[in-house]
């Protein structure tokens, strides 16, 4: 049975934003979902805004389902230019809302995106 994806999900799946790698990234987060086998990498470049550190640039690479790719694309758009504090608060509901909904059995795919972003930030903080 075909899943009922929103138009916004399909746009982000067919034409993902910020897809690729950042060479010399300041932080890299990698997560996998052991159940479905999907894997996602998030790369960040860090900049400054006043005294706060912000996500200056962000890219992703995802081997995964339609929802995994669409949620990766969306989280990069939501996180770009944000402080770490704000970026770390982006959750599955925010991603689903920005995508105009996700089928309930696909909500777990957006966990992958928010976890990968958190790990990329942690990786940066660990390297410092
Ligand atoms: Fe694996 Fe969507 S089915 S992340």
mmCIF file of C-alpha atoms and ligand atoms in Angstrom:
data_model
loop_
_atom_site.group_PDB
_atom_site.id
_atom_site.type_symbol
_atom_site.label_atom_id
_atom_site.label_comp_id
_atom_site.label_asym_id
_atom_site.label_seq_id
_atom_site.Cartn_x
_atom_site.Cartn_y
_atom_site.Cartn_z
ATOM 1 C CA UNK A 1 0.000 0.000 0.000
ATOM 2 C CA UNK A 2 1.388 3.421 -0.937
ATOM 3 C CA UNK A 3 1.858 5.815 1.940
ATOM 4 C CA UNK A 4 0.024 9.094 1.967
ATOM 5 C CA UNK A 5 2.872 11.609 1.927
ATOM 6 C CA UNK A 6 2.206 15.358 1.888
ATOM 7 C CA UNK A 7 3.228 17.452 -1.094
ATOM 8 C CA UNK A 8 5.914 19.057 1.080
ATOM 9 C CA UNK A 9 7.410 15.638 1.909
ATOM 10 C CA UNK A 10 7.503 14.738 -1.762
ATOM 11 C CA UNK A 11 9.145 18.067 -2.701
ATOM 12 C CA UNK A 12 11.870 17.510 -0.096
ATOM 13 C CA UNK A 13 12.332 13.929 -1.228
ATOM 14 C CA UNK A 14 12.498 14.735 -4.954
ATOM 15 C CA UNK A 15 14.580 17.918 -4.537
ATOM 16 C CA UNK A 16 16.343 17.690 -1.188
ATOM 17 C CA UNK A 17 18.021 20.816 0.143
ATOM 18 C CA UNK A 18 21.562 20.817 1.549
ATOM 19 C CA UNK A 19 22.370 17.318 0.392
ATOM 20 C CA UNK A 20 26.042 16.354 0.305
ATOM 21 C CA UNK A 21 29.125 16.583 2.480
ATOM 22 C CA UNK A 22 31.039 19.470 3.999
ATOM 23 C CA UNK A 23 34.765 19.085 3.554
ATOM 24 C CA UNK A 24 36.592 19.878 6.804
ATOM 25 C CA UNK A 25 33.325 19.869 8.735
ATOM 26 C CA UNK A 26 33.563 21.084 12.342
ATOM 27 C CA UNK A 27 31.243 18.298 13.501
ATOM 28 C CA UNK A 28 29.855 15.088 12.034
ATOM 29 C CA UNK A 29 26.947 13.070 13.366
ATOM 30 C CA UNK A 30 26.150 9.588 12.154
ATOM 31 C CA UNK A 31 23.132 7.567 13.184
ATOM 32 C CA UNK A 32 21.577 4.377 11.970
ATOM 33 C CA UNK A 33 18.247 2.744 12.569
ATOM 34 C CA UNK A 34 18.937 -0.921 13.310
ATOM 35 C CA UNK A 35 15.376 -1.947 12.442
ATOM 36 C CA UNK A 36 15.209 -0.627 8.889
ATOM 37 C CA UNK A 37 18.948 -0.298 8.263
ATOM 38 C CA UNK A 38 18.772 3.349 7.189
ATOM 39 C CA UNK A 39 21.821 5.532 7.867
ATOM 40 C CA UNK A 40 22.239 9.295 8.039
ATOM 41 C CA UNK A 41 25.213 11.654 8.319
ATOM 42 C CA UNK A 42 24.940 15.308 9.260
ATOM 43 C CA UNK A 43 27.880 17.690 8.705
ATOM 44 C CA UNK A 44 28.073 21.117 10.333
ATOM 45 C CA UNK A 45 30.243 24.170 9.971
ATOM 46 C CA UNK A 46 30.186 26.458 12.991
ATOM 47 C CA UNK A 47 30.171 30.244 12.988
ATOM 48 C CA UNK A 48 29.594 33.061 15.472
ATOM 49 C CA UNK A 49 26.682 35.405 15.994
ATOM 50 C CA UNK A 50 27.543 37.814 18.768
ATOM 51 C CA UNK A 51 28.751 35.597 21.585
ATOM 52 C CA UNK A 52 26.810 32.534 20.469
ATOM 53 C CA UNK A 53 27.985 29.747 18.252
ATOM 54 C CA UNK A 54 25.668 29.052 15.362
ATOM 55 C CA UNK A 55 25.289 26.475 12.638
ATOM 56 C CA UNK A 56 26.714 28.415 9.740
ATOM 57 C CA UNK A 57 26.373 25.601 7.244
ATOM 58 C CA UNK A 58 24.844 22.139 7.344
ATOM 59 C CA UNK A 59 24.608 19.258 4.912
ATOM 60 C CA UNK A 60 23.410 15.687 5.052
ATOM 61 C CA UNK A 61 23.819 12.333 3.391
ATOM 62 C CA UNK A 62 21.113 9.735 3.889
ATOM 63 C CA UNK A 63 20.699 6.186 2.746
ATOM 64 C CA UNK A 64 17.105 5.701 3.577
ATOM 65 C CA UNK A 65 13.412 5.818 2.930
ATOM 66 C CA UNK A 66 11.409 8.714 1.487
ATOM 67 C CA UNK A 67 10.637 10.077 4.945
ATOM 68 C CA UNK A 68 14.276 9.797 6.087
ATOM 69 C CA UNK A 69 15.441 11.864 3.111
ATOM 70 C CA UNK A 70 12.640 14.431 3.415
ATOM 71 C CA UNK A 71 13.208 14.853 7.173
ATOM 72 C CA UNK A 72 16.983 15.213 6.667
ATOM 73 C CA UNK A 73 16.373 17.907 4.091
ATOM 74 C CA UNK A 74 13.922 19.688 6.414
ATOM 75 C CA UNK A 75 16.115 19.598 9.511
ATOM 76 C CA UNK A 76 18.992 21.200 7.641
ATOM 77 C CA UNK A 77 16.675 24.031 6.590
ATOM 78 C CA UNK A 78 15.349 24.440 10.133
ATOM 79 C CA UNK A 79 18.799 24.331 11.769
ATOM 80 C CA UNK A 80 20.782 26.580 9.420
ATOM 81 C CA UNK A 81 21.709 29.863 11.087
ATOM 82 C CA UNK A 82 20.397 28.741 14.501
ATOM 83 C CA UNK A 83 22.298 28.689 17.790
ATOM 84 C CA UNK A 84 23.171 25.243 19.150
ATOM 85 C CA UNK A 85 20.590 25.688 21.872
ATOM 86 C CA UNK A 86 17.786 26.293 19.394
ATOM 87 C CA UNK A 87 18.971 23.659 16.914
ATOM 88 C CA UNK A 88 19.103 21.011 19.619
ATOM 89 C CA UNK A 89 15.490 21.705 20.495
ATOM 90 C CA UNK A 90 14.223 20.842 17.004
ATOM 91 C CA UNK A 91 12.208 17.696 17.563
ATOM 92 C CA UNK A 92 10.229 15.202 15.540
ATOM 93 C CA UNK A 93 7.038 17.238 15.902
ATOM 94 C CA UNK A 94 8.698 20.391 14.527
ATOM 95 C CA UNK A 95 10.032 18.452 11.560
ATOM 96 C CA UNK A 96 6.699 16.766 10.854
ATOM 97 C CA UNK A 97 4.878 20.097 11.159
ATOM 98 C CA UNK A 98 7.253 21.771 8.697
ATOM 99 C CA UNK A 99 6.674 18.893 6.292
ATOM 100 C CA UNK A 100 2.891 19.350 6.623
ATOM 101 C CA UNK A 101 2.577 15.993 8.329
ATOM 102 C CA UNK A 102 4.183 12.567 8.256
ATOM 103 C CA UNK A 103 2.351 9.223 8.276
ATOM 104 C CA UNK A 104 2.424 7.963 11.882
ATOM 105 C CA UNK A 105 4.391 4.841 10.983
ATOM 106 C CA UNK A 106 7.069 7.156 9.541
ATOM 107 C CA UNK A 107 7.466 9.445 12.552
ATOM 108 C CA UNK A 108 10.458 7.411 13.759
ATOM 109 C CA UNK A 109 12.341 8.411 10.593
ATOM 110 C CA UNK A 110 12.440 12.001 11.805
ATOM 111 C CA UNK A 111 14.174 10.803 15.009
ATOM 112 C CA UNK A 112 17.077 9.871 12.819
ATOM 113 C CA UNK A 113 17.373 13.463 11.591
ATOM 114 C CA UNK A 114 17.198 15.125 15.003
ATOM 115 C CA UNK A 115 19.572 12.548 16.534
ATOM 116 C CA UNK A 116 22.118 13.011 13.742
ATOM 117 C CA UNK A 117 22.068 16.794 14.230
ATOM 118 C CA UNK A 118 22.536 16.438 18.004
ATOM 119 C CA UNK A 119 25.444 14.076 17.432
ATOM 120 C CA UNK A 120 27.103 16.493 14.994
ATOM 121 C CA UNK A 121 26.914 19.250 17.624
ATOM 122 C CA UNK A 122 28.275 16.893 20.300
ATOM 123 C CA UNK A 123 31.079 15.863 17.965
ATOM 124 C CA UNK A 124 32.041 19.523 17.491
ATOM 125 C CA UNK A 125 31.962 20.146 21.249
ATOM 126 C CA UNK A 126 34.032 17.033 21.892
ATOM 127 C CA UNK A 127 36.665 18.027 19.321
ATOM 128 C CA UNK A 128 37.077 21.528 20.818
HETATM 129 FE FE1 LIG B 1 14.162 3.709 8.050
HETATM 130 FE FE2 LIG B 1 12.453 5.563 7.523
HETATM 131 S S1 LIG B 1 12.169 3.459 7.303
HETATM 132 S S2 LIG B 1 14.331 5.783 8.520
#
